[in-house]
XYZ file of C-alpha atoms in Angstrom:
518
model
C -49.479 38.417 9.541
C -49.062 34.827 8.387
C -46.208 34.403 5.927
C -46.960 33.219 2.404
C -45.270 29.922 1.604
C -43.227 30.066 -1.579
C -41.999 26.790 -3.084
C -39.161 27.025 -5.625
C -38.316 23.987 -7.751
C -34.603 23.817 -8.555
C -31.444 25.214 -6.908
C -29.862 26.546 -10.090
C -29.156 30.215 -10.901
C -32.829 31.077 -11.506
C -34.180 29.323 -8.410
C -31.453 30.600 -6.085
C -31.730 34.157 -7.416
C -35.507 34.135 -6.961
C -35.263 32.816 -3.402
C -32.497 35.178 -2.338
C -34.109 38.272 -3.874
C -37.526 37.457 -2.463
C -36.267 37.197 1.127
C -33.965 40.172 0.720
C -36.870 42.374 -0.392
C -39.558 41.057 1.943
C -39.235 38.926 5.076
C -42.947 38.113 5.015
C -42.339 35.064 2.843
C -41.463 31.543 3.916
C -39.322 30.276 1.038
C -38.253 26.674 0.398
C -36.141 25.475 -2.523
C -36.565 21.852 -3.588
C -33.515 20.438 -5.366
C -33.575 17.079 -7.133
C -29.844 16.386 -6.701
C -27.384 16.699 -3.855
C -25.662 19.663 -5.541
C -26.116 23.429 -5.761
C -26.005 25.419 -8.991
C -27.815 23.287 -11.584
C -25.722 23.115 -14.761
C -23.663 25.959 -13.264
C -22.340 23.696 -10.533
C -18.628 22.930 -10.181
C -17.424 19.384 -9.536
C -14.379 18.926 -7.296
C -12.618 15.722 -8.333
C -9.369 14.904 -6.546
C -8.644 18.611 -6.144
C -9.336 19.409 -9.809
C -12.489 21.413 -10.418
C -14.752 20.765 -13.379
C -17.184 23.323 -14.757
C -20.157 21.650 -16.443
C -19.788 23.679 -19.605
C -17.978 27.002 -19.355
C -19.836 29.842 -17.644
C -18.575 33.282 -18.520
C -19.781 36.024 -16.205
C -20.668 38.826 -18.573
C -23.847 40.882 -18.800
C -25.087 44.222 -20.048
C -27.856 44.207 -17.464
C -27.086 46.366 -14.428
C -29.365 44.409 -12.075
C -27.415 41.234 -12.809
C -24.081 42.986 -12.292
C -25.299 44.494 -9.016
C -26.312 41.032 -7.826
C -22.852 39.642 -8.636
C -21.178 42.580 -6.896
C -23.289 42.056 -3.795
C -22.424 38.367 -3.555
C -18.738 39.024 -4.208
C -18.694 41.624 -1.462
C -19.962 38.909 0.870
C -17.333 36.446 -0.340
C -14.319 38.716 -0.344
C -15.286 42.365 0.136
C -14.908 43.116 -3.569
C -16.538 45.035 -6.364
C -16.251 44.755 -10.126
C -13.849 47.633 -10.509
C -10.606 47.063 -12.394
C -8.443 47.827 -9.363
C -9.829 44.844 -7.501
C -10.162 42.467 -10.431
C -6.884 43.297 -12.115
C -6.706 43.381 -15.897
C -5.010 40.197 -17.014
C -4.632 40.766 -20.732
C -2.412 37.688 -20.814
C -4.277 34.572 -19.783
C -2.668 33.089 -16.677
C 0.725 34.450 -17.712
C 2.411 33.399 -14.491
C -0.070 30.940 -13.089
C -1.718 31.750 -9.748
C -0.970 35.334 -8.792
C -0.343 36.117 -5.086
C -2.295 39.339 -5.651
C -5.349 37.233 -6.543
C -5.478 35.408 -3.229
C -8.089 37.774 -1.779
C -10.154 37.853 -4.974
C -13.109 35.648 -5.773
C -13.558 36.843 -9.364
C -10.859 36.914 -12.036
C -10.911 38.954 -15.221
C -10.087 36.787 -18.193
C -9.236 37.416 -21.817
C -11.480 35.375 -24.065
C -9.752 32.919 -26.372
C -11.959 30.342 -28.096
C -11.057 28.819 -31.420
C -12.330 26.306 -33.940
C -10.166 23.254 -34.628
C -10.833 22.299 -38.232
C -8.634 20.170 -40.506
C -5.903 20.446 -37.837
C -5.851 24.245 -38.088
C -7.044 26.850 -35.594
C -9.679 29.384 -36.702
C -10.913 32.176 -34.466
C -14.340 31.727 -32.899
C -16.430 33.568 -33.902
C -14.763 33.481 -37.314
C -12.699 36.611 -38.042
C -11.218 38.181 -41.167
C -7.619 38.033 -39.963
C -4.691 36.996 -42.168
C -4.426 33.650 -40.352
C -8.005 32.801 -41.353
C -7.242 33.317 -45.036
C -3.917 31.499 -44.705
C -5.637 28.448 -43.188
C -8.304 28.453 -45.889
C -5.991 28.984 -48.832
C -6.563 31.213 -51.861
C -9.102 28.983 -53.627
C -11.312 28.409 -50.590
C -11.108 32.081 -49.632
C -12.294 33.084 -53.107
C -15.174 30.590 -53.042
C -16.209 31.738 -49.535
C -16.101 35.402 -50.571
C -18.228 34.957 -53.675
C -20.628 32.770 -51.700
C -21.032 35.517 -49.112
C -21.623 38.194 -51.761
C -24.316 36.004 -53.274
C -26.005 35.736 -49.869
C -26.027 39.537 -49.592
C -27.952 39.866 -52.853
C -30.154 36.758 -52.710
C -31.617 36.458 -49.219
C -33.319 33.218 -48.240
C -36.522 33.021 -46.263
C -35.457 32.464 -42.651
C -37.787 29.569 -41.973
C -35.026 27.387 -40.541
C -31.601 27.670 -38.937
C -29.736 26.751 -42.122
C -31.128 29.737 -44.006
C -30.488 31.961 -40.978
C -26.758 31.169 -41.114
C -26.482 31.304 -44.913
C -27.998 34.807 -44.954
C -25.285 36.022 -42.586
C -22.205 34.114 -43.714
C -22.861 32.679 -47.164
C -23.315 29.026 -47.994
C -19.634 28.036 -48.042
C -18.732 29.445 -44.616
C -21.967 27.974 -43.293
C -20.953 24.535 -44.584
C -17.462 24.863 -43.119
C -18.196 26.283 -39.683
C -21.872 25.811 -38.818
C -23.530 22.889 -40.579
C -21.714 19.875 -39.153
C -21.161 21.361 -35.704
C -24.828 22.313 -35.350
C -25.876 18.799 -36.323
C -23.377 17.381 -33.847
C -24.777 19.605 -31.101
C -28.479 19.021 -31.724
C -28.586 15.667 -33.477
C -30.639 17.347 -36.219
C -29.675 19.039 -39.456
C -29.959 22.867 -39.286
C -32.707 22.812 -41.914
C -34.857 20.954 -39.350
C -34.253 23.466 -36.541
C -36.209 26.672 -35.999
C -34.491 29.944 -36.909
C -35.537 31.120 -33.420
C -32.441 29.419 -32.028
C -30.157 31.536 -34.197
C -32.141 34.684 -33.478
C -31.763 34.090 -29.753
C -28.177 32.870 -29.520
C -26.472 34.654 -32.399
C -28.670 37.726 -32.897
C -26.565 40.437 -34.595
C -23.507 38.305 -35.424
C -22.700 38.356 -39.145
C -19.825 39.067 -41.529
C -20.985 42.691 -41.658
C -20.812 43.089 -37.876
C -17.476 41.266 -37.734
C -16.074 43.842 -40.173
C -17.580 46.704 -38.145
C -16.082 45.286 -34.958
C -12.677 44.905 -36.620
C -12.658 48.526 -37.800
C -13.921 49.902 -34.482
C -11.082 48.171 -32.630
C -8.478 49.166 -35.204
C -9.423 52.866 -35.073
C -10.547 52.858 -31.420
C -14.141 53.748 -32.282
C -16.543 53.121 -29.426
C -19.539 51.053 -30.571
C -22.119 48.668 -29.142
C -20.286 45.346 -29.399
C -22.109 42.188 -30.427
C -21.826 39.947 -27.376
C -20.409 37.006 -29.311
C -17.427 39.288 -30.050
C -16.801 40.263 -26.416
C -13.132 39.681 -25.566
C -13.168 39.860 -21.762
C -15.244 38.167 -19.131
C -15.191 37.437 -15.417
C -14.900 34.016 -13.890
C -15.001 32.841 -10.256
C -11.566 31.627 -9.226
C -13.009 28.310 -7.923
C -15.629 27.952 -10.617
C -19.253 29.152 -10.859
C -20.441 26.483 -8.445
C -18.573 28.206 -5.614
C -20.400 31.439 -6.422
C -23.830 29.772 -6.305
C -22.950 27.915 -3.123
C -22.373 31.333 -1.564
C -25.786 32.512 -2.797
C -27.337 29.389 -1.252
C -25.607 30.041 2.080
C -26.817 33.656 2.133
C -30.336 32.541 1.222
C -30.317 30.252 4.265
C -29.011 33.078 6.480
C -32.018 35.128 5.395
C -34.296 32.358 6.662
C -34.697 30.295 3.503
C -34.716 26.507 3.348
C -33.067 24.197 0.802
C -34.197 20.586 0.604
C -31.732 18.496 -1.404
C -32.561 15.114 -2.933
C -36.176 16.206 -3.302
C -37.280 15.303 -6.830
C -40.658 16.792 -7.699
C -42.730 14.033 -9.299
C -46.266 15.423 -8.982
C -47.700 18.950 -9.134
C -51.243 19.044 -7.755
C -53.691 21.647 -9.036
C -57.166 22.713 -8.101
C -58.634 24.248 -11.232
C -56.154 27.045 -12.138
C -54.158 27.066 -8.924
C -51.233 24.916 -7.792
C -51.736 23.720 -4.226
C -48.853 21.317 -3.599
C -46.007 19.280 -5.031
C -45.024 15.740 -4.143
C -41.336 14.874 -3.940
C -39.470 11.600 -4.166
C -36.986 11.640 -1.283
C -34.632 9.125 0.310
C -37.398 8.458 2.829
C -40.154 8.012 0.284
C -42.799 10.387 -1.077
C -43.328 13.728 0.639
C -46.016 16.325 -0.076
C -45.095 20.012 0.196
C -47.918 22.564 0.192
C -47.530 26.226 -0.713
C -49.175 29.463 -1.759
C -46.805 30.457 -4.584
C -44.767 28.136 -6.850
C -41.704 29.078 -8.918
C -40.523 26.357 -11.278
C -37.148 26.015 -12.978
C -37.657 22.303 -13.669
C -37.915 21.272 -17.344
C -41.142 22.647 -18.796
C -41.881 19.231 -20.238
C -41.695 17.522 -16.840
C -43.649 20.281 -15.123
C -46.652 20.000 -17.423
C -46.628 16.218 -17.703
C -46.546 15.871 -13.905
C -49.490 18.194 -13.219
C -52.447 16.317 -11.672
C -55.255 16.239 -12.615
C -53.830 15.954 -16.111
C -53.853 19.137 -18.191
C -56.042 19.250 -21.330
C -54.674 16.901 -23.992
C -53.671 19.604 -26.500
C -51.286 21.171 -23.947
C -50.098 17.823 -22.676
C -49.175 16.825 -26.242
C -47.107 19.988 -26.763
C -45.237 19.428 -23.496
C -44.644 15.748 -24.211
C -43.115 16.578 -27.585
C -40.679 19.245 -26.363
C -37.156 18.021 -27.231
C -33.899 18.259 -25.296
C -30.269 17.445 -25.887
C -28.270 15.796 -23.135
C -24.647 16.225 -22.233
C -21.650 14.125 -21.148
C -18.387 15.660 -19.942
C -15.254 13.546 -19.690
C -12.552 15.078 -17.502
C -8.972 14.130 -18.401
C -5.932 15.081 -16.368
C -2.867 14.934 -18.621
C 0.807 15.716 -18.295
C 0.883 17.888 -21.396
C -0.725 18.674 -24.746
C 0.961 17.960 -28.056
C -0.400 21.190 -29.531
C 2.031 24.026 -28.939
C 1.145 27.655 -28.345
C 1.820 29.547 -31.566
C -0.099 32.658 -30.533
C 1.369 35.871 -29.136
C -0.149 35.118 -25.744
C 2.436 34.012 -23.190
C 1.306 31.100 -21.050
C 2.726 28.721 -18.473
C 4.630 25.834 -20.087
C 3.688 27.237 -23.517
C 0.127 25.933 -23.085
C -2.330 27.041 -25.781
C -4.400 29.946 -24.375
C -7.873 28.683 -25.333
C -10.702 28.404 -22.836
C -12.676 26.371 -25.336
C -11.839 24.627 -28.581
C -14.786 23.934 -30.891
C -13.999 20.649 -32.593
C -15.080 20.396 -36.224
C -12.750 17.654 -37.357
C -14.459 15.117 -39.666
C -15.397 11.795 -38.039
C -14.832 13.120 -34.502
C -17.794 13.021 -32.111
C -16.236 15.400 -29.567
C -18.045 18.753 -29.637
C -15.922 21.060 -27.495
C -12.752 20.829 -25.476
C -12.385 22.892 -22.308
C -8.979 23.727 -20.853
C -9.692 24.477 -17.210
C -6.163 25.854 -16.601
C -7.133 28.836 -18.741
C -10.413 29.547 -16.978
C -8.678 29.756 -13.616
C -5.390 28.268 -12.348
C -7.199 27.611 -9.066
C -9.336 25.012 -10.836
C -6.289 22.735 -11.210
C -4.535 21.080 -8.296
C -1.084 21.200 -9.913
C -1.368 23.984 -12.454
C 2.236 24.032 -13.630
C 2.673 20.284 -14.160
C -0.715 19.103 -15.416
C -3.448 20.118 -17.827
C -7.071 19.543 -16.789
C -9.390 19.030 -19.762
C -13.141 18.748 -20.181
C -14.336 16.875 -23.274
C -17.948 17.789 -24.056
C -20.181 15.330 -25.881
C -23.758 16.006 -26.985
C -26.166 13.082 -27.017
C -29.668 11.927 -26.158
C -30.540 10.255 -22.894
C -30.474 6.464 -23.344
C -28.846 6.543 -26.783
C -25.758 4.410 -27.428
C -23.299 7.054 -26.247
C -25.270 7.914 -23.105
C -25.528 4.228 -22.180
C -21.909 3.453 -22.941
C -19.990 1.845 -20.085
C -18.079 4.478 -18.105
C -14.683 2.949 -18.807
C -15.486 2.533 -22.512
C -16.678 6.126 -22.732
C -13.490 7.468 -21.166
C -11.331 5.313 -23.462
C -13.376 6.548 -26.436
C -12.646 10.145 -25.419
C -8.938 9.459 -24.946
C -8.756 7.771 -28.351
C -10.398 10.774 -30.043
C -7.914 13.272 -28.594
C -5.086 10.922 -29.495
C -6.431 10.579 -33.058
C -6.609 14.374 -33.361
C -3.004 14.644 -32.244
C -3.841 16.716 -29.167
C -2.542 14.236 -26.559
C -0.673 10.956 -26.292
C -2.521 8.189 -24.441
C 0.366 7.535 -22.076
C 0.165 11.110 -20.773
C -3.288 10.590 -19.209
C -2.981 10.638 -15.410
C -6.598 10.616 -14.199
C -10.153 10.866 -15.518
C -13.734 11.567 -14.485
C -17.186 11.481 -16.121
C -20.325 13.561 -15.555
C -23.746 13.247 -17.212
C -26.355 16.018 -17.414
C -29.938 15.365 -18.467
C -31.911 17.999 -20.388
C -28.938 20.363 -20.623
C -30.141 21.937 -23.866
C -33.804 22.759 -24.569
C -34.141 22.246 -28.318
C -35.994 24.188 -31.011
C -37.773 21.570 -33.084
C -40.667 19.066 -32.879
C -43.509 20.637 -30.838
C -41.442 23.724 -29.979
C -43.330 25.558 -32.753
C -46.474 25.254 -30.588
C -44.887 26.357 -27.319
C -46.720 29.700 -27.198
C -50.047 27.899 -26.749
C -48.543 26.083 -23.774
C -47.181 29.314 -22.300
C -50.583 30.979 -22.605
C -52.150 28.058 -20.763
C -49.588 28.087 -17.917
C -49.897 31.853 -17.465
C -53.485 31.309 -16.377
C -52.236 29.725 -13.147
C -52.035 32.824 -10.959
C -49.590 31.329 -8.471
C -47.216 29.543 -10.899
C -44.100 31.187 -12.384
C -41.708 29.552 -14.866
C -38.090 30.735 -14.735
C -34.662 29.826 -16.064
C -33.405 27.877 -19.039
C -35.392 24.686 -18.603
C -38.246 26.387 -16.789
C -39.021 28.350 -19.949
C -37.626 25.834 -22.474
C -35.411 28.597 -23.778
C -31.676 28.405 -24.432
C -31.004 31.103 -21.822
C -27.626 32.068 -20.487
C -26.990 32.496 -16.797
C -27.851 36.186 -16.702
C -31.044 35.576 -18.669
C -32.057 32.950 -16.127
C -31.367 35.407 -13.317
C -33.379 38.102 -15.085
C -36.442 35.842 -15.267
C -36.088 35.453 -11.495
C -35.839 39.227 -10.946
C -38.984 39.791 -12.997
C -40.809 37.051 -11.099
C -39.915 38.552 -7.725
C -41.074 41.960 -8.957
C -44.424 40.478 -9.984
C -44.896 38.605 -6.710
C -43.990 41.492 -4.406
C -46.114 43.959 -6.405
C -49.003 41.537 -6.903
C -48.766 41.840 -10.683
C -50.733 39.192 -12.562
C -49.490 39.715 -16.127
C -46.424 37.476 -16.683
C -45.447 38.694 -20.141
C -42.455 40.551 -18.691
C -41.035 37.251 -17.395
C -41.345 35.540 -20.763
C -39.953 38.535 -22.665
C -36.481 38.105 -21.156
C -33.970 37.255 -23.924
C -36.337 38.124 -26.730
C -35.000 41.657 -27.094
C -32.473 42.639 -29.744
C -29.604 43.307 -27.343
C -28.024 40.107 -26.151
C -26.758 39.602 -22.605
C -24.289 36.748 -22.547
C -22.604 35.135 -19.541
C -21.704 31.815 -21.140
C -21.601 29.949 -24.341
C -23.197 26.629 -23.886
C-alpha cells in the first residue's frame, strides 16, 4: 500500500512530537518536517555560545498530563536509560548546592526547586506573590494596609471581566494589580492591560488568586494534600544541557524511524484546491522548492499560514489573519564574574549566588523584562560554573521597532547599563556577551484576536490541514500544551477522525498544565 505523505511545518515541540508519534504508531506514513531555520526545537532550542548554553526563555518540564510525561520518559530512556522516578532524578531541594554533582553524570534530567522572584524598588518579592512576612516587610505597614483594603473591596465589588485589567483586579485588588501586574504586563505586550482580552489571564493564570495563595499556604503548613495551582508549583524538571538537547534527541529518533527533516526550508506559499491543501512552496538556499503531500500539519504562525494560502482565502478570513498580533523577543546573554546582589535566602548556593531561576524586573524606567540565571537552571549550562555567572536578559519588543533594529553592540551596551543601573552587576565584570532575536515569540490577545473563532471554523473545513502548537493555534501555549495538540492530531489522523474540536480544546480546560513560564 502506498504511504501517505505527511508534511509538517516547523521543527518545534509540536511538529517534532507529531512526526515522532505518527511514525511510532504507524509506519505507513512518509513524514517530512520542514524547518525554516537551521536549528531544532523552535523557541525551545538551546544556543551553545562559547561553551555556555542559552535557553530562549526558561522551559520548565512540568505537566499533569500522563501522555506528556510518558513521552518525556520514553525519550529520556533513549538518552540515558532513565525514568522520572525520584531515585534516578535525585531530589535536590537546594538549588545547585555543590555545583555539578558526580551522581548526575548519567542523568539527562535534573529535578530543580523553583525560585522566581520579582525585583521591585530594589527589593525581592516572591513570584507569584505570597503572604509571607518578607512580603509585608518589603511593602511596609501603610502599603500593606492599602493593599489589604483594596483586596477586600475587590471581593465585594467584582468588575466585569471584559479585559485583562479587570481580571487581575478581581483576584488581587487594585493596589496589588498596580504594583505587580500593570506595568509588567504593559512591558510584556506593549499594550495596557485594559486593552488586552481577559482570555489571556484565563489561560495563563487560571485559578491563581489571593484566595488560592492562602489555601496553598495552609495546605503546605498543615501538610494537607490538595490540587495545587500550577503557578504555585515548587519543583520542576530540566534537561541538564537545556531543552534544545532534549528536542534534538527527539529529532534524531524521528529520523531513525524513517522521518525526514529539511532545514532552511521556509514555507512561503500554501497551495489549495478548494478545501484541500495540495502542496507548499519553500524558500531554500537553492531557490524555491515545491513539496507535495496528502496531509499537512502546521505549527507556523497562524497569521503567516493563512496569508500565504493561494488562491487567497476569502477576504473576511484574510483580514482576521492579517490583524493577528504578536510580540517579539530579544535575549542578551552576559557572562559576568559575579553579581552584586548577595544571597540572603536560606538556600545554600555556590559562591553565595542568589538562587533564582528567573527575576521578574519591575523597576521603574527599566526596559528589561526578566533576568535568567542559567547557573540555577543547570550547572551544565555554564562552562565555568564556579567562577562565572551566565545571564539571559529578556526584552519584549515588536519586530522592526527601535529596540529590535538597534545595532547589536548598542543593544548589548544598553543591557549592561540597565543591570549596572539596577545595581546587579558592575560593568567591568562583564566577560563575554551574545544576542539572540526571536520573531513571533508571543501570540497576543488583542486586535483581531476577538474574531479568531471565525478563522478557526474556516480552517477546520480543510480536511487535510491541522494546526498545532503555540503559533500554529495563535494561543499562548506551554510546551506540554503544544505537545498535546500534536497527540490529538495524530489520534485524529490515524483514526480518520474529521472533527478537530479536540485539537483546539487543548489548554481551554480549567486544570492548567504548565511546563514553562514564558
